[in-house]
């Protein structure tokens, strides 16, 4: 138990030292911001541009077989039901070696090639909401991708730790999405 607490503390210190105090980070290819809202949820916004049309990006985001390559920590993605209104999906995510896997079931609503909105309806994450917004640029040859997400921490984890994981994972997911979509 002592080693788990020590490892978690070390990961918080390392994550804290890597981030600016203002909650915003801009790299050449991905911009990300992190804050806490009035209800104590962690809120992340990240965006990038991908050299692929929106329909390619949209298909990649919805492909459960590719989820583990795109989203950090995803161990399983499963579509539980599908209808004209959208889908119910379950994800199992492992954020860290020291934390148990997180199970989350979400209601997903879709606007073809433009928007994927999800809301947690059950699982370890008490509350979450988010969206992937896809905007065509360069005559539809490229896509601007904006990812918005807010969540309550699972298992009573400190919001600061969860926020740091969200800030780490959002740019990693956008970069992985770009690699998947820009493959020849």
mmCIF file of C-alpha atoms in Angstrom, residues 1-141:
data_model
loop_
_atom_site.group_PDB
_atom_site.id
_atom_site.type_symbol
_atom_site.label_atom_id
_atom_site.label_comp_id
_atom_site.label_asym_id
_atom_site.label_seq_id
_atom_site.Cartn_x
_atom_site.Cartn_y
_atom_site.Cartn_z
ATOM 1 C CA UNK A 1 0.000 0.000 0.000
ATOM 2 C CA UNK A 2 2.830 2.353 0.890
ATOM 3 C CA UNK A 3 4.436 1.817 -2.528
ATOM 4 C CA UNK A 4 1.157 2.641 -4.297
ATOM 5 C CA UNK A 5 0.787 5.904 -2.389
ATOM 6 C CA UNK A 6 4.424 6.767 -3.112
ATOM 7 C CA UNK A 7 4.022 5.996 -6.826
ATOM 8 C CA UNK A 8 0.834 8.073 -7.078
ATOM 9 C CA UNK A 9 2.512 10.960 -5.300
ATOM 10 C CA UNK A 10 5.496 10.753 -7.617
ATOM 11 C CA UNK A 11 3.262 10.735 -10.695
ATOM 12 C CA UNK A 12 1.437 13.841 -9.430
ATOM 13 C CA UNK A 13 4.736 15.651 -8.810
ATOM 14 C CA UNK A 14 6.063 14.725 -12.243
ATOM 15 C CA UNK A 15 2.825 15.721 -13.959
ATOM 16 C CA UNK A 16 2.692 19.001 -12.053
ATOM 17 C CA UNK A 17 6.245 19.939 -12.942
ATOM 18 C CA UNK A 18 5.582 19.325 -16.634
ATOM 19 C CA UNK A 19 2.640 21.727 -16.850
ATOM 20 C CA UNK A 20 2.326 25.467 -16.828
ATOM 21 C CA UNK A 21 0.442 27.162 -13.994
ATOM 22 C CA UNK A 22 -2.128 28.759 -16.308
ATOM 23 C CA UNK A 23 -3.782 25.499 -17.403
ATOM 24 C CA UNK A 24 -3.060 26.076 -21.103
ATOM 25 C CA UNK A 25 -0.459 24.377 -23.226
ATOM 26 C CA UNK A 26 0.318 25.002 -26.881
ATOM 27 C CA UNK A 27 2.553 22.794 -28.933
ATOM 28 C CA UNK A 28 3.081 23.137 -32.635
ATOM 29 C CA UNK A 29 0.448 20.545 -33.511
ATOM 30 C CA UNK A 30 -2.020 20.390 -30.575
ATOM 31 C CA UNK A 31 -3.445 23.003 -28.220
ATOM 32 C CA UNK A 32 -4.945 21.924 -24.900
ATOM 33 C CA UNK A 33 -6.464 23.722 -21.921
ATOM 34 C CA UNK A 34 -7.528 22.342 -18.560
ATOM 35 C CA UNK A 35 -9.643 23.923 -15.832
ATOM 36 C CA UNK A 36 -12.054 23.089 -13.055
ATOM 37 C CA UNK A 37 -15.674 24.211 -13.393
ATOM 38 C CA UNK A 38 -17.989 25.497 -10.645
ATOM 39 C CA UNK A 39 -19.189 21.957 -9.829
ATOM 40 C CA UNK A 40 -15.667 20.605 -9.398
ATOM 41 C CA UNK A 41 -15.487 18.739 -12.704
ATOM 42 C CA UNK A 42 -12.278 18.581 -14.692
ATOM 43 C CA UNK A 43 -12.739 20.278 -18.065
ATOM 44 C CA UNK A 44 -10.430 19.735 -21.045
ATOM 45 C CA UNK A 45 -10.472 21.314 -24.493
ATOM 46 C CA UNK A 46 -7.988 20.279 -27.156
ATOM 47 C CA UNK A 47 -7.755 20.891 -30.876
ATOM 48 C CA UNK A 48 -5.604 20.138 -33.876
ATOM 49 C CA UNK A 49 -5.737 19.847 -37.651
ATOM 50 C CA UNK A 50 -5.548 16.579 -39.543
ATOM 51 C CA UNK A 51 -4.608 16.120 -43.204
ATOM 52 C CA UNK A 52 -7.639 13.966 -43.975
ATOM 53 C CA UNK A 53 -11.287 14.707 -44.840
ATOM 54 C CA UNK A 54 -13.875 14.803 -42.011
ATOM 55 C CA UNK A 55 -15.449 11.498 -43.092
ATOM 56 C CA UNK A 56 -12.113 9.695 -42.580
ATOM 57 C CA UNK A 57 -11.683 11.229 -39.107
ATOM 58 C CA UNK A 58 -15.307 10.462 -38.198
ATOM 59 C CA UNK A 59 -14.957 6.786 -39.170
ATOM 60 C CA UNK A 60 -11.706 6.449 -37.225
ATOM 61 C CA UNK A 61 -13.270 7.898 -34.066
ATOM 62 C CA UNK A 62 -16.215 5.484 -34.241
ATOM 63 C CA UNK A 63 -14.166 2.364 -35.013
ATOM 64 C CA UNK A 64 -13.980 0.261 -31.820
ATOM 65 C CA UNK A 65 -11.200 -1.853 -33.349
ATOM 66 C CA UNK A 66 -9.017 1.287 -33.541
ATOM 67 C CA UNK A 67 -9.988 2.768 -30.155
ATOM 68 C CA UNK A 68 -7.011 1.318 -28.281
ATOM 69 C CA UNK A 69 -4.615 2.828 -30.850
ATOM 70 C CA UNK A 70 -6.250 6.258 -30.609
ATOM 71 C CA UNK A 71 -7.316 6.727 -26.986
ATOM 72 C CA UNK A 72 -4.638 6.268 -24.314
ATOM 73 C CA UNK A 73 -5.426 3.497 -21.868
ATOM 74 C CA UNK A 74 -8.428 2.048 -23.719
ATOM 75 C CA UNK A 75 -8.459 -1.701 -23.209
ATOM 76 C CA UNK A 76 -11.882 -2.411 -24.670
ATOM 77 C CA UNK A 77 -14.548 -0.661 -26.731
ATOM 78 C CA UNK A 78 -17.871 -2.303 -27.381
ATOM 79 C CA UNK A 79 -21.053 -1.047 -29.051
ATOM 80 C CA UNK A 80 -23.844 -2.354 -26.811
ATOM 81 C CA UNK A 81 -26.718 -1.085 -28.964
ATOM 82 C CA UNK A 82 -27.242 1.028 -32.046
ATOM 83 C CA UNK A 83 -30.223 2.950 -33.414
ATOM 84 C CA UNK A 84 -31.012 5.867 -35.701
ATOM 85 C CA UNK A 85 -30.493 8.213 -32.726
ATOM 86 C CA UNK A 86 -27.014 6.916 -31.901
ATOM 87 C CA UNK A 87 -25.308 4.225 -29.870
ATOM 88 C CA UNK A 88 -24.686 2.961 -26.376
ATOM 89 C CA UNK A 89 -20.985 2.154 -25.955
ATOM 90 C CA UNK A 90 -18.901 0.689 -23.182
ATOM 91 C CA UNK A 91 -15.226 1.473 -22.708
ATOM 92 C CA UNK A 92 -12.775 -0.041 -20.271
ATOM 93 C CA UNK A 93 -9.815 2.252 -19.669
ATOM 94 C CA UNK A 94 -6.626 1.749 -17.649
ATOM 95 C CA UNK A 95 -5.221 5.206 -16.821
ATOM 96 C CA UNK A 96 -2.276 3.968 -14.799
ATOM 97 C CA UNK A 97 -0.619 0.781 -13.660
ATOM 98 C CA UNK A 98 -1.412 1.813 -10.082
ATOM 99 C CA UNK A 99 -5.144 2.372 -10.621
ATOM 100 C CA UNK A 100 -7.850 -0.188 -11.350
ATOM 101 C CA UNK A 101 -9.465 -0.178 -14.798
ATOM 102 C CA UNK A 102 -12.348 2.259 -15.234
ATOM 103 C CA UNK A 103 -15.561 1.059 -16.875
ATOM 104 C CA UNK A 104 -17.811 3.629 -18.496
ATOM 105 C CA UNK A 105 -21.023 3.283 -20.503
ATOM 106 C CA UNK A 106 -21.998 6.261 -22.655
ATOM 107 C CA UNK A 107 -24.873 7.387 -24.810
ATOM 108 C CA UNK A 108 -23.405 8.561 -28.132
ATOM 109 C CA UNK A 109 -25.289 10.861 -30.508
ATOM 110 C CA UNK A 110 -24.000 11.424 -34.013
ATOM 111 C CA UNK A 111 -24.112 14.020 -36.765
ATOM 112 C CA UNK A 112 -22.554 12.352 -39.796
ATOM 113 C CA UNK A 113 -18.969 13.534 -40.399
ATOM 114 C CA UNK A 114 -19.437 16.572 -38.081
ATOM 115 C CA UNK A 115 -20.111 15.686 -34.436
ATOM 116 C CA UNK A 116 -19.801 12.815 -31.983
ATOM 117 C CA UNK A 117 -21.335 13.696 -28.607
ATOM 118 C CA UNK A 118 -21.157 11.368 -25.603
ATOM 119 C CA UNK A 119 -22.630 11.367 -22.109
ATOM 120 C CA UNK A 120 -21.812 8.875 -19.353
ATOM 121 C CA UNK A 121 -24.900 6.986 -18.256
ATOM 122 C CA UNK A 122 -23.320 4.440 -15.872
ATOM 123 C CA UNK A 123 -20.002 3.100 -14.702
ATOM 124 C CA UNK A 124 -17.083 4.232 -12.568
ATOM 125 C CA UNK A 125 -17.064 7.811 -13.807
ATOM 126 C CA UNK A 126 -19.892 9.498 -11.916
ATOM 127 C CA UNK A 127 -20.574 12.097 -14.576
ATOM 128 C CA UNK A 128 -19.075 13.016 -17.928
ATOM 129 C CA UNK A 129 -19.990 14.757 -21.121
ATOM 130 C CA UNK A 130 -17.994 15.481 -24.224
ATOM 131 C CA UNK A 131 -17.829 15.915 -27.960
ATOM 132 C CA UNK A 132 -15.600 15.551 -30.974
ATOM 133 C CA UNK A 133 -16.338 18.390 -33.428
ATOM 134 C CA UNK A 134 -15.076 18.044 -37.000
ATOM 135 C CA UNK A 135 -14.860 21.046 -39.312
ATOM 136 C CA UNK A 136 -13.717 20.713 -42.930
ATOM 137 C CA UNK A 137 -10.886 23.039 -43.985
ATOM 138 C CA UNK A 138 -8.933 23.445 -47.223
ATOM 139 C CA UNK A 139 -11.977 22.554 -49.294
ATOM 140 C CA UNK A 140 -12.624 19.422 -47.216
ATOM 141 C CA UNK A 141 -9.160 17.947 -47.721
#
